[in-house]
Every structure is written in structure tokens, then in C-alpha cells.
PDB file of C-alpha atoms in Angstrom:
ATOM      1  CA  UNK Q   1       0.000   0.000   0.000  1.00 58.00           C
ATOM      2  CA  UNK Q   2       2.779   2.387   0.915  1.00 57.00           C
ATOM      3  CA  UNK Q   3       4.542   1.609  -2.338  1.00 62.00           C
ATOM      4  CA  UNK Q   4       1.377   2.318  -4.372  1.00 63.00           C
ATOM      5  CA  UNK Q   5       0.819   5.585  -2.486  1.00 66.00           C
ATOM      6  CA  UNK Q   6       4.416   6.651  -3.133  1.00 68.00           C
ATOM      7  CA  UNK Q   7       4.110   5.865  -6.859  1.00 64.00           C
ATOM      8  CA  UNK Q   8       0.793   7.734  -7.072  1.00 68.00           C
ATOM      9  CA  UNK Q   9       2.303  10.753  -5.325  1.00 69.00           C
ATOM     10  CA  UNK Q  10       5.263  10.763  -7.722  1.00 72.00           C
ATOM     11  CA  UNK Q  11       2.950  10.538 -10.743  1.00 73.00           C
ATOM     12  CA  UNK Q  12       0.841  13.387  -9.395  1.00 75.00           C
ATOM     13  CA  UNK Q  13       3.916  15.545  -8.770  1.00 74.00           C
ATOM     14  CA  UNK Q  14       5.218  14.703 -12.251  1.00 78.00           C
ATOM     15  CA  UNK Q  15       1.899  15.736 -13.840  1.00 82.00           C
ATOM     16  CA  UNK Q  16       1.959  18.993 -11.908  1.00 81.00           C
ATOM     17  CA  UNK Q  17       5.485  19.744 -13.117  1.00 80.00           C
ATOM     18  CA  UNK Q  18       4.477  18.880 -16.675  1.00 77.00           C
ATOM     19  CA  UNK Q  19       1.413  21.134 -16.447  1.00 82.00           C
ATOM     20  CA  UNK Q  20       3.488  24.005 -15.055  1.00 85.00           C
ATOM     21  CA  UNK Q  21       6.026  23.700 -17.846  1.00 86.00           C
ATOM     22  CA  UNK Q  22       3.281  23.457 -20.489  1.00 86.00           C
ATOM     23  CA  UNK Q  23       1.465  26.486 -19.078  1.00 87.00           C
ATOM     24  CA  UNK Q  24       4.697  28.475 -18.865  1.00 89.00           C
ATOM     25  CA  UNK Q  25       5.507  27.759 -22.523  1.00 90.00           C
ATOM     26  CA  UNK Q  26       1.943  28.540 -23.632  1.00 90.00           C
ATOM     27  CA  UNK Q  27       1.814  31.834 -21.705  1.00 91.00           C
ATOM     28  CA  UNK Q  28       5.248  32.817 -23.000  1.00 92.00           C
ATOM     29  CA  UNK Q  29       4.124  32.287 -26.594  1.00 94.00           C
ATOM     30  CA  UNK Q  30       0.892  34.228 -25.958  1.00 92.00           C
ATOM     31  CA  UNK Q  31       2.813  37.109 -24.369  1.00 93.00           C
ATOM     32  CA  UNK Q  32       5.159  37.305 -27.349  1.00 93.00           C
ATOM     33  CA  UNK Q  33       2.209  37.307 -29.775  1.00 93.00           C
ATOM     34  CA  UNK Q  34       0.439  39.991 -27.707  1.00 90.00           C
ATOM     35  CA  UNK Q  35       3.532  42.213 -27.689  1.00 89.00           C
ATOM     36  CA  UNK Q  36       3.923  41.851 -31.451  1.00 89.00           C
ATOM     37  CA  UNK Q  37       0.281  42.804 -31.990  1.00 88.00           C
ATOM     38  CA  UNK Q  38       0.344  45.725 -29.536  1.00 87.00           C
ATOM     39  CA  UNK Q  39       3.625  47.266 -30.656  1.00 88.00           C
ATOM     40  CA  UNK Q  40       2.210  49.078 -33.746  1.00 86.00           C
ATOM     41  CA  UNK Q  41      -0.320  50.867 -31.539  1.00 86.00           C
ATOM     42  CA  UNK Q  42       2.351  51.617 -28.924  1.00 88.00           C
ATOM     43  CA  UNK Q  43       4.661  52.947 -31.634  1.00 87.00           C
ATOM     44  CA  UNK Q  44       1.874  55.165 -32.962  1.00 85.00           C
ATOM     45  CA  UNK Q  45       1.153  56.438 -29.448  1.00 87.00           C
ATOM     46  CA  UNK Q  46       4.712  57.403 -28.537  1.00 87.00           C
ATOM     47  CA  UNK Q  47       5.353  58.874 -31.996  1.00 85.00           C
ATOM     48  CA  UNK Q  48       2.305  61.127 -31.624  1.00 84.00           C
ATOM     49  CA  UNK Q  49       3.930  62.721 -28.554  1.00 85.00           C
ATOM     50  CA  UNK Q  50       7.365  63.295 -30.128  1.00 82.00           C
ATOM     51  CA  UNK Q  51       8.137  66.882 -31.169  1.00 79.00           C
ATOM     52  CA  UNK Q  52      10.943  65.959 -33.600  1.00 75.00           C
ATOM     53  CA  UNK Q  53      12.982  63.023 -34.830  1.00 70.00           C
ATOM     54  CA  UNK Q  54      12.812  60.159 -37.274  1.00 71.00           C
ATOM     55  CA  UNK Q  55       9.370  58.538 -37.145  1.00 73.00           C
ATOM     56  CA  UNK Q  56      10.391  55.491 -39.187  1.00 74.00           C
ATOM     57  CA  UNK Q  57      12.763  53.912 -36.697  1.00 75.00           C
ATOM     58  CA  UNK Q  58      11.733  51.276 -34.158  1.00 75.00           C
ATOM     59  CA  UNK Q  59      11.862  52.538 -30.577  1.00 78.00           C
ATOM     60  CA  UNK Q  60      10.643  51.701 -27.103  1.00 79.00           C
ATOM     61  CA  UNK Q  61      10.584  55.196 -25.604  1.00 80.00           C
ATOM     62  CA  UNK Q  62       9.662  58.557 -27.191  1.00 79.00           C
ATOM     63  CA  UNK Q  63      12.473  60.998 -27.925  1.00 79.00           C
ATOM     64  CA  UNK Q  64      10.844  63.894 -26.142  1.00 79.00           C
ATOM     65  CA  UNK Q  65       7.283  64.684 -25.093  1.00 81.00           C
ATOM     66  CA  UNK Q  66       4.953  67.327 -26.470  1.00 80.00           C
ATOM     67  CA  UNK Q  67       1.210  67.881 -26.960  1.00 83.00           C
ATOM     68  CA  UNK Q  68       1.817  70.104 -29.980  1.00 82.00           C
ATOM     69  CA  UNK Q  69       0.727  67.429 -32.452  1.00 81.00           C
ATOM     70  CA  UNK Q  70      -2.634  67.050 -30.726  1.00 83.00           C
ATOM     71  CA  UNK Q  71      -3.103  70.807 -30.564  1.00 81.00           C
ATOM     72  CA  UNK Q  72      -2.402  71.157 -34.283  1.00 79.00           C
ATOM     73  CA  UNK Q  73      -5.123  68.637 -35.118  1.00 80.00           C
ATOM     74  CA  UNK Q  74      -7.796  70.905 -33.672  1.00 76.00           C
ATOM     75  CA  UNK Q  75      -6.350  74.323 -34.491  1.00 73.00           C
ATOM     76  CA  UNK Q  76      -3.587  74.016 -37.056  1.00 56.00           C
ATOM     77  CA  UNK Q  77      -5.504  72.660 -40.015  1.00 60.00           C
ATOM     78  CA  UNK Q  78      -8.381  73.509 -42.298  1.00 61.00           C
ATOM     79  CA  UNK Q  79      -9.870  70.044 -41.714  1.00 67.00           C
ATOM     80  CA  UNK Q  80     -12.783  70.413 -39.215  1.00 78.00           C
ATOM     81  CA  UNK Q  81     -11.627  67.732 -36.782  1.00 81.00           C
ATOM     82  CA  UNK Q  82     -14.458  68.334 -34.336  1.00 85.00           C
ATOM     83  CA  UNK Q  83     -16.914  68.028 -37.224  1.00 86.00           C
ATOM     84  CA  UNK Q  84     -15.379  64.688 -38.183  1.00 87.00           C
ATOM     85  CA  UNK Q  85     -15.899  63.434 -34.633  1.00 89.00           C
ATOM     86  CA  UNK Q  86     -19.533  64.584 -34.662  1.00 90.00           C
ATOM     87  CA  UNK Q  87     -20.037  62.894 -38.034  1.00 91.00           C
ATOM     88  CA  UNK Q  88     -18.697  59.604 -36.679  1.00 91.00           C
ATOM     89  CA  UNK Q  89     -20.927  59.805 -33.611  1.00 93.00           C
ATOM     90  CA  UNK Q  90     -24.026  60.483 -35.719  1.00 93.00           C
ATOM     91  CA  UNK Q  91     -23.175  57.719 -38.196  1.00 93.00           C
ATOM     92  CA  UNK Q  92     -22.489  55.227 -35.398  1.00 93.00           C
ATOM     93  CA  UNK Q  93     -25.715  56.110 -33.573  1.00 93.00           C
ATOM     94  CA  UNK Q  94     -27.831  55.756 -36.706  1.00 93.00           C
ATOM     95  CA  UNK Q  95     -26.004  52.693 -37.974  1.00 93.00           C
ATOM     96  CA  UNK Q  96     -25.951  50.719 -34.738  1.00 94.00           C
ATOM     97  CA  UNK Q  97     -29.582  51.522 -33.861  1.00 94.00           C
ATOM     98  CA  UNK Q  98     -30.989  50.634 -37.273  1.00 94.00           C
ATOM     99  CA  UNK Q  99     -28.762  47.612 -37.912  1.00 95.00           C
ATOM    100  CA  UNK Q 100     -29.372  45.997 -34.525  1.00 94.00           C
ATOM    101  CA  UNK Q 101     -33.119  46.651 -34.739  1.00 94.00           C
ATOM    102  CA  UNK Q 102     -33.355  45.182 -38.228  1.00 93.00           C
ATOM    103  CA  UNK Q 103     -31.295  42.093 -37.341  1.00 93.00           C
ATOM    104  CA  UNK Q 104     -33.266  41.529 -34.116  1.00 93.00           C
ATOM    105  CA  UNK Q 105     -36.569  41.706 -35.995  1.00 92.00           C
ATOM    106  CA  UNK Q 106     -35.430  39.514 -38.897  1.00 91.00           C
ATOM    107  CA  UNK Q 107     -33.993  36.834 -36.600  1.00 92.00           C
ATOM    108  CA  UNK Q 108     -37.339  36.288 -34.853  1.00 91.00           C
ATOM    109  CA  UNK Q 109     -39.306  34.662 -37.702  1.00 91.00           C
ATOM    110  CA  UNK Q 110     -36.212  32.727 -38.810  1.00 90.00           C
ATOM    111  CA  UNK Q 111     -35.879  31.145 -35.364  1.00 88.00           C
ATOM    112  CA  UNK Q 112     -39.272  30.943 -33.662  1.00 86.00           C
ATOM    113  CA  UNK Q 113     -41.859  30.955 -36.461  1.00 84.00           C
ATOM    114  CA  UNK Q 114     -42.641  27.913 -38.582  1.00 83.00           C
ATOM    115  CA  UNK Q 115     -43.306  28.430 -42.286  1.00 84.00           C
ATOM    116  CA  UNK Q 116     -42.290  26.610 -45.482  1.00 87.00           C
ATOM    117  CA  UNK Q 117     -38.750  27.348 -46.613  1.00 85.00           C
ATOM    118  CA  UNK Q 118     -37.643  28.996 -43.371  1.00 85.00           C
ATOM    119  CA  UNK Q 119     -34.326  27.174 -43.107  1.00 85.00           C
ATOM    120  CA  UNK Q 120     -33.754  27.462 -46.858  1.00 90.00           C
ATOM    121  CA  UNK Q 121     -34.132  31.244 -46.651  1.00 89.00           C
ATOM    122  CA  UNK Q 122     -31.710  31.401 -43.722  1.00 89.00           C
ATOM    123  CA  UNK Q 123     -29.036  29.302 -45.432  1.00 88.00           C
ATOM    124  CA  UNK Q 124     -29.474  31.276 -48.648  1.00 88.00           C
ATOM    125  CA  UNK Q 125     -28.747  34.443 -46.668  1.00 87.00           C
ATOM    126  CA  UNK Q 126     -25.670  32.823 -45.088  1.00 86.00           C
ATOM    127  CA  UNK Q 127     -24.317  31.956 -48.542  1.00 86.00           C
ATOM    128  CA  UNK Q 128     -24.016  35.690 -49.230  1.00 82.00           C
ATOM    129  CA  UNK Q 129     -21.271  35.881 -46.583  1.00 80.00           C
ATOM    130  CA  UNK Q 130     -18.809  34.389 -49.088  1.00 80.00           C
ATOM    131  CA  UNK Q 131     -19.083  37.542 -51.202  1.00 79.00           C
ATOM    132  CA  UNK Q 132     -16.601  40.311 -50.342  1.00 78.00           C
ATOM    133  CA  UNK Q 133     -18.003  43.674 -49.334  1.00 75.00           C
ATOM    134  CA  UNK Q 134     -16.338  45.311 -52.334  1.00 75.00           C
ATOM    135  CA  UNK Q 135     -18.530  43.272 -54.700  1.00 77.00           C
ATOM    136  CA  UNK Q 136     -21.522  45.438 -53.826  1.00 79.00           C
ATOM    137  CA  UNK Q 137     -19.874  48.832 -54.232  1.00 83.00           C
ATOM    138  CA  UNK Q 138     -21.214  49.515 -57.743  1.00 85.00           C
ATOM    139  CA  UNK Q 139     -24.730  48.328 -56.917  1.00 86.00           C
ATOM    140  CA  UNK Q 140     -24.800  50.310 -53.678  1.00 86.00           C
ATOM    141  CA  UNK Q 141     -23.478  53.406 -55.412  1.00 87.00           C
ATOM    142  CA  UNK Q 142     -26.145  53.252 -58.133  1.00 88.00           C
ATOM    143  CA  UNK Q 143     -28.857  52.582 -55.540  1.00 87.00           C
ATOM    144  CA  UNK Q 144     -27.741  55.539 -53.439  1.00 86.00           C
ATOM    145  CA  UNK Q 145     -27.804  57.832 -56.475  1.00 87.00           C
ATOM    146  CA  UNK Q 146     -31.253  56.572 -57.529  1.00 87.00           C
ATOM    147  CA  UNK Q 147     -32.599  57.231 -54.031  1.00 86.00           C
ATOM    148  CA  UNK Q 148     -31.453  60.832 -54.302  1.00 85.00           C
ATOM    149  CA  UNK Q 149     -29.350  60.732 -51.155  1.00 84.00           C
ATOM    150  CA  UNK Q 150     -26.640  62.935 -52.680  1.00 81.00           C
ATOM    151  CA  UNK Q 151     -28.878  65.726 -53.913  1.00 81.00           C
ATOM    152  CA  UNK Q 152     -27.913  69.252 -52.890  1.00 79.00           C
ATOM    153  CA  UNK Q 153     -31.019  71.225 -51.906  1.00 81.00           C
ATOM    154  CA  UNK Q 154     -30.892  72.252 -48.249  1.00 81.00           C
ATOM    155  CA  UNK Q 155     -27.876  72.107 -45.878  1.00 81.00           C
ATOM    156  CA  UNK Q 156     -29.747  70.326 -43.071  1.00 83.00           C
ATOM    157  CA  UNK Q 157     -31.560  67.897 -45.366  1.00 85.00           C
ATOM    158  CA  UNK Q 158     -28.368  67.293 -47.335  1.00 84.00           C
ATOM    159  CA  UNK Q 159     -26.525  66.373 -44.126  1.00 86.00           C
ATOM    160  CA  UNK Q 160     -29.204  63.853 -43.160  1.00 87.00           C
ATOM    161  CA  UNK Q 161     -29.147  62.360 -46.653  1.00 88.00           C
ATOM    162  CA  UNK Q 162     -25.375  61.950 -46.648  1.00 89.00           C
ATOM    163  CA  UNK Q 163     -25.433  60.330 -43.217  1.00 90.00           C
ATOM    164  CA  UNK Q 164     -28.003  57.845 -44.506  1.00 90.00           C
ATOM    165  CA  UNK Q 165     -25.901  57.268 -47.626  1.00 89.00           C
ATOM    166  CA  UNK Q 166     -23.061  56.042 -45.400  1.00 90.00           C
ATOM    167  CA  UNK Q 167     -25.300  53.939 -43.138  1.00 92.00           C
ATOM    168  CA  UNK Q 168     -27.704  52.403 -45.657  1.00 89.00           C
ATOM    169  CA  UNK Q 169     -25.463  49.722 -47.295  1.00 86.00           C
ATOM    170  CA  UNK Q 170     -24.575  48.194 -43.924  1.00 86.00           C
ATOM    171  CA  UNK Q 171     -28.050  47.924 -42.426  1.00 89.00           C
ATOM    172  CA  UNK Q 172     -28.591  44.288 -43.456  1.00 86.00           C
ATOM    173  CA  UNK Q 173     -25.994  42.454 -41.359  1.00 88.00           C
ATOM    174  CA  UNK Q 174     -25.747  38.720 -42.008  1.00 89.00           C
ATOM    175  CA  UNK Q 175     -23.440  38.253 -39.027  1.00 89.00           C
ATOM    176  CA  UNK Q 176     -25.941  39.979 -36.758  1.00 89.00           C
ATOM    177  CA  UNK Q 177     -28.788  37.894 -38.149  1.00 91.00           C
ATOM    178  CA  UNK Q 178     -26.819  34.715 -37.452  1.00 90.00           C
ATOM    179  CA  UNK Q 179     -25.820  35.723 -33.906  1.00 89.00           C
ATOM    180  CA  UNK Q 180     -29.310  36.802 -32.876  1.00 91.00           C
ATOM    181  CA  UNK Q 181     -30.976  33.789 -34.459  1.00 91.00           C
ATOM    182  CA  UNK Q 182     -28.674  31.507 -32.489  1.00 88.00           C
ATOM    183  CA  UNK Q 183     -29.481  33.455 -29.320  1.00 89.00           C
ATOM    184  CA  UNK Q 184     -33.225  33.194 -29.974  1.00 90.00           C
ATOM    185  CA  UNK Q 185     -32.944  29.443 -30.558  1.00 88.00           C
ATOM    186  CA  UNK Q 186     -31.632  29.021 -27.013  1.00 86.00           C
ATOM    187  CA  UNK Q 187     -34.873  30.494 -25.610  1.00 86.00           C
ATOM    188  CA  UNK Q 188     -37.276  27.673 -24.633  1.00 87.00           C
ATOM    189  CA  UNK Q 189     -40.155  27.336 -27.054  1.00 86.00           C
ATOM    190  CA  UNK Q 190     -42.518  26.854 -24.101  1.00 87.00           C
ATOM    191  CA  UNK Q 191     -42.130  30.535 -23.186  1.00 86.00           C
ATOM    192  CA  UNK Q 192     -43.173  31.558 -26.688  1.00 88.00           C
ATOM    193  CA  UNK Q 193     -46.155  29.217 -26.700  1.00 86.00           C
ATOM    194  CA  UNK Q 194     -47.266  30.379 -23.254  1.00 87.00           C
ATOM    195  CA  UNK Q 195     -47.183  33.995 -24.387  1.00 86.00           C
ATOM    196  CA  UNK Q 196     -49.198  33.117 -27.500  1.00 86.00           C
ATOM    197  CA  UNK Q 197     -51.787  31.278 -25.406  1.00 86.00           C
ATOM    198  CA  UNK Q 198     -52.126  34.406 -23.265  1.00 85.00           C
ATOM    199  CA  UNK Q 199     -52.934  36.317 -26.450  1.00 85.00           C
ATOM    200  CA  UNK Q 200     -49.728  38.315 -26.761  1.00 84.00           C
ATOM    201  CA  UNK Q 201     -49.017  39.647 -30.283  1.00 88.00           C
ATOM    202  CA  UNK Q 202     -45.841  38.525 -31.999  1.00 86.00           C
ATOM    203  CA  UNK Q 203     -44.168  41.919 -31.571  1.00 88.00           C
ATOM    204  CA  UNK Q 204     -44.959  41.857 -27.857  1.00 89.00           C
ATOM    205  CA  UNK Q 205     -43.446  38.375 -27.558  1.00 88.00           C
ATOM    206  CA  UNK Q 206     -40.361  39.597 -29.399  1.00 90.00           C
ATOM    207  CA  UNK Q 207     -40.032  42.693 -27.227  1.00 88.00           C
ATOM    208  CA  UNK Q 208     -40.837  41.264 -23.801  1.00 88.00           C
ATOM    209  CA  UNK Q 209     -39.613  37.679 -24.045  1.00 88.00           C
ATOM    210  CA  UNK Q 210     -36.832  37.355 -26.618  1.00 89.00           C
ATOM    211  CA  UNK Q 211     -35.072  40.710 -26.347  1.00 89.00           C
ATOM    212  CA  UNK Q 212     -34.421  40.552 -22.559  1.00 89.00           C
ATOM    213  CA  UNK Q 213     -33.112  36.982 -22.798  1.00 87.00           C
ATOM    214  CA  UNK Q 214     -30.922  37.795 -25.805  1.00 88.00           C
ATOM    215  CA  UNK Q 215     -29.585  41.051 -24.327  1.00 87.00           C
ATOM    216  CA  UNK Q 216     -25.924  39.900 -23.979  1.00 86.00           C
ATOM    217  CA  UNK Q 217     -25.834  38.899 -27.650  1.00 88.00           C
ATOM    218  CA  UNK Q 218     -27.481  42.174 -28.650  1.00 90.00           C
ATOM    219  CA  UNK Q 219     -24.850  44.127 -26.707  1.00 88.00           C
ATOM    220  CA  UNK Q 220     -22.040  42.078 -28.269  1.00 88.00           C
ATOM    221  CA  UNK Q 221     -23.437  42.669 -31.755  1.00 91.00           C
ATOM    222  CA  UNK Q 222     -23.868  46.382 -30.995  1.00 91.00           C
ATOM    223  CA  UNK Q 223     -20.183  46.623 -30.078  1.00 90.00           C
ATOM    224  CA  UNK Q 224     -19.185  44.909 -33.316  1.00 89.00           C
ATOM    225  CA  UNK Q 225     -21.366  47.282 -35.323  1.00 92.00           C
ATOM    226  CA  UNK Q 226     -20.027  50.320 -33.471  1.00 92.00           C
ATOM    227  CA  UNK Q 227     -16.481  49.336 -34.377  1.00 90.00           C
ATOM    228  CA  UNK Q 228     -17.504  48.730 -38.005  1.00 89.00           C
ATOM    229  CA  UNK Q 229     -19.272  52.076 -38.418  1.00 92.00           C
ATOM    230  CA  UNK Q 230     -16.610  53.988 -36.491  1.00 91.00           C
ATOM    231  CA  UNK Q 231     -13.943  52.576 -38.811  1.00 87.00           C
ATOM    232  CA  UNK Q 232     -15.991  53.076 -41.994  1.00 84.00           C
ATOM    233  CA  UNK Q 233     -13.512  54.334 -44.573  1.00 84.00           C
ATOM    234  CA  UNK Q 234     -13.807  53.019 -48.128  1.00 84.00           C
ATOM    235  CA  UNK Q 235     -17.523  53.590 -48.679  1.00 86.00           C
ATOM    236  CA  UNK Q 236     -17.420  57.049 -47.112  1.00 86.00           C
ATOM    237  CA  UNK Q 237     -14.469  58.061 -49.286  1.00 84.00           C
ATOM    238  CA  UNK Q 238     -16.234  56.866 -52.427  1.00 84.00           C
ATOM    239  CA  UNK Q 239     -19.703  58.182 -51.708  1.00 84.00           C
ATOM    240  CA  UNK Q 240     -19.556  61.480 -49.836  1.00 83.00           C
ATOM    241  CA  UNK Q 241     -19.024  64.557 -52.050  1.00 79.00           C
ATOM    242  CA  UNK Q 242     -18.598  66.878 -49.055  1.00 79.00           C
ATOM    243  CA  UNK Q 243     -15.374  66.363 -47.089  1.00 79.00           C
ATOM    244  CA  UNK Q 244     -16.924  68.035 -44.042  1.00 81.00           C
ATOM    245  CA  UNK Q 245     -19.435  65.159 -43.824  1.00 85.00           C
ATOM    246  CA  UNK Q 246     -16.839  62.386 -43.650  1.00 86.00           C
ATOM    247  CA  UNK Q 247     -16.440  60.228 -40.535  1.00 88.00           C
ATOM    248  CA  UNK Q 248     -13.251  60.446 -38.548  1.00 86.00           C
ATOM    249  CA  UNK Q 249     -11.510  57.409 -40.041  1.00 84.00           C
ATOM    250  CA  UNK Q 250     -12.068  58.672 -43.589  1.00 83.00           C
ATOM    251  CA  UNK Q 251     -11.141  62.237 -42.620  1.00 80.00           C
ATOM    252  CA  UNK Q 252      -7.715  61.120 -41.422  1.00 77.00           C
ATOM    253  CA  UNK Q 253      -6.692  60.895 -45.050  1.00 72.00           C
ATOM    254  CA  UNK Q 254      -7.352  64.622 -45.337  1.00 70.00           C
ATOM    255  CA  UNK Q 255      -5.150  65.147 -42.289  1.00 67.00           C
ATOM    256  CA  UNK Q 256      -2.427  63.226 -44.061  1.00 58.00           C
ATOM    257  CA  UNK Q 257      -2.605  65.610 -46.982  1.00 54.00           C
ATOM    258  CA  UNK Q 258      -2.731  68.668 -44.771  1.00 48.00           C
ATOM    259  CA  UNK Q 259       0.142  67.609 -42.551  1.00 46.00           C
ATOM    260  CA  UNK Q 260       2.419  66.500 -45.370  1.00 52.00           C
ATOM    261  CA  UNK Q 261       5.529  67.449 -43.333  1.00 56.00           C
ATOM    262  CA  UNK Q 262       4.148  66.553 -39.889  1.00 64.00           C
ATOM    263  CA  UNK Q 263       3.244  62.887 -39.856  1.00 75.00           C
ATOM    264  CA  UNK Q 264       3.064  62.971 -36.062  1.00 77.00           C
ATOM    265  CA  UNK Q 265      -0.184  64.909 -36.326  1.00 78.00           C
ATOM    266  CA  UNK Q 266      -1.596  62.045 -38.344  1.00 79.00           C
ATOM    267  CA  UNK Q 267      -0.415  59.671 -35.596  1.00 83.00           C
ATOM    268  CA  UNK Q 268      -2.198  61.826 -33.019  1.00 84.00           C
ATOM    269  CA  UNK Q 269      -5.386  61.663 -35.080  1.00 83.00           C
ATOM    270  CA  UNK Q 270      -5.105  57.874 -35.286  1.00 85.00           C
ATOM    271  CA  UNK Q 271      -4.718  57.636 -31.495  1.00 87.00           C
ATOM    272  CA  UNK Q 272      -7.826  59.760 -30.951  1.00 87.00           C
ATOM    273  CA  UNK Q 273      -9.706  57.537 -33.402  1.00 87.00           C
ATOM    274  CA  UNK Q 274      -8.786  54.386 -31.475  1.00 88.00           C
ATOM    275  CA  UNK Q 275      -9.690  55.688 -28.003  1.00 87.00           C
ATOM    276  CA  UNK Q 276     -13.533  55.483 -28.337  1.00 88.00           C
ATOM    277  CA  UNK Q 277     -13.286  51.875 -29.562  1.00 87.00           C
ATOM    278  CA  UNK Q 278     -11.186  50.925 -26.528  1.00 86.00           C
ATOM    279  CA  UNK Q 279     -13.628  52.654 -24.163  1.00 87.00           C
ATOM    280  CA  UNK Q 280     -16.681  50.969 -25.682  1.00 86.00           C
ATOM    281  CA  UNK Q 281     -15.028  47.545 -25.600  1.00 83.00           C
ATOM    282  CA  UNK Q 282     -13.862  47.924 -21.991  1.00 83.00           C
ATOM    283  CA  UNK Q 283     -17.328  49.025 -20.837  1.00 82.00           C
ATOM    284  CA  UNK Q 284     -19.070  46.166 -22.634  1.00 76.00           C
ATOM    285  CA  UNK Q 285     -16.400  43.477 -22.383  1.00 74.00           C
ATOM    286  CA  UNK Q 286     -18.399  41.301 -19.977  1.00 74.00           C
ATOM    287  CA  UNK Q 287     -21.511  41.385 -22.153  1.00 71.00           C
ATOM    288  CA  UNK Q 288     -19.407  40.988 -25.294  1.00 67.00           C
ATOM    289  CA  UNK Q 289     -17.825  37.715 -24.183  1.00 67.00           C
ATOM    290  CA  UNK Q 290     -21.049  36.407 -22.652  1.00 65.00           C
ATOM    291  CA  UNK Q 291     -23.068  37.322 -25.739  1.00 60.00           C
ATOM    292  CA  UNK Q 292     -20.720  35.640 -28.197  1.00 61.00           C
ATOM    293  CA  UNK Q 293     -20.475  32.554 -25.981  1.00 61.00           C
ATOM    294  CA  UNK Q 294     -24.258  32.293 -25.745  1.00 54.00           C
ATOM    295  CA  UNK Q 295     -24.685  32.755 -29.496  1.00 53.00           C
ATOM    296  CA  UNK Q 296     -22.163  30.014 -30.287  1.00 52.00           C
ATOM    297  CA  UNK Q 297     -23.708  27.591 -27.805  1.00 52.00           C
ATOM    298  CA  UNK Q 298     -27.195  28.333 -29.115  1.00 50.00           C
TER     299      UNK Q 298
END
């Protein structure tokens, strides 16, 4: 018995040592990968604070510290930087609200209603994910022109039209439809049937039963859409005729042209662009991870 206990203890100690070594190697590899991925942002950050020097050399610490580059963004250029920030906020608010609402509504019949061809319609929509976003640029451009969203009649109306021109092509999100459908499928069908027996309309069931239970997935999808609309670049550059209506990510290109001899100002603009994304992700990180986990399990 003593011999068996001694052998078991040695095997247990050996497994612990093996697990410690394996974990140490795994964490070391992950730390190296994280540092490689974070260094471009760190390099951009420290370069944005440098007053002078070569910006193209690798470095760990800034050669000097100054807020001049950030001050020049707001006062030393003809590009309306504050207007670009407002444009991004308006576009994100419109885009996230409309996209999440549309996906949440469309996912309900595809998950909890029974009609012929339901699954076929869903899989046909999923097939469209293989197409790159650039494949719809010409169609979206023609559609936007036909809808008259770029007409110049009234400054206020024109601004609303151009905001909608940026938001409209991204309203139908296949990823959002998939995530919310999976979240709805995890809701017990008995709750839906009980609400129907009580005489609740379908919209009431969707609003009072499904939405509260799928809230983590909705928050996760909202964060993804916020990042997508905040970083909208290509479509805004192609579509918007007025540079003052561009979102911040697209307006950075104008900063690049304006600050042709001061690339650090462009770095400062890039840092400011990244900050809201980091704040939104940190505030919703718990819901983001929980929502994606629930959608995958569903």
C-alpha cells in the first residue's frame, strides 16, 4: 500500500510539473504574440507625442514629449476635426440603432416561427457571406444615387441624406442575423407558446420575451457594429461629395494631406480615433464575451 501511495504521489507531482512547464511555454508564446500585436499601436502612441525626430525607426521610448501634435489637429488645419468626430458619432448612432433593430426583428421569424422554406431562406442568406463587401460597391453606389441621397437642396436635409448614404449599405448584417438567431434558438419554445396562449401579439413576444433573454448577444453585436461604423472608410471616401461630412476614419486621409511634413499629427489623429473603440469595448467586455459565448452555444 505504501509503495502504491508513493508511486501515485510521484505521478501526481510529475503531472503537476508537466502542467506548469506546459502552461509556462503557452503563456510565453501568448505574451510574445500579444507584444507583437500591440507594438504598432504603442509605436503610434509614442510617436504622436514626439516633437521631432525620425518617425520610421523602431523605438521603445519617445524621444521627447509634447502635446503640440494634438493641438495642431484641432487648431492648425483647415480640416474640421471636431466636425469629423460629430459625423462619426451620428453615423455610429444611426447605424448601430438601425442595424441591430433590423437584425433583431429579422432573426425572430427565422428562429421561432414555422413556415415553409424557413431554413432554406436562412441558409441562402448565409451563402451571401462568401461575397466580399467590395462586390456590392457599384450596386450600392447606383442605388444611393437613384434614391437621391446625394442631392444638394438644403444644408440640413443634405446632411441627413449623406449620413443615410453612409449607413444604408450596412443595415442588413448577415453576421448579426446569425448571432441573434442563435441566441433566440436558445430560448425555450414553451415561453413563446405560453405567451401566445395568453394572447400576446408577436411583436410583444419579441419585445418582452426574446429581447431581454438575448440582451448579452445584442450588446455584443452592438459593439461589433459600433467598431464597423466607427472605422468606416472606403464607402465614405467613395460616396460622400462633401469632405466636411466624412467620418473620422475617412477624414484622417485629409489630415495626411494637410500635414504633409508633420506625420506625427496624423499619428495623433489615429490615437484619438482608437480611443472610443477601446472605451466601448472595456465598458461592454463582460456582455461581449457572454453574448458571443451564448450565441455560439445556441
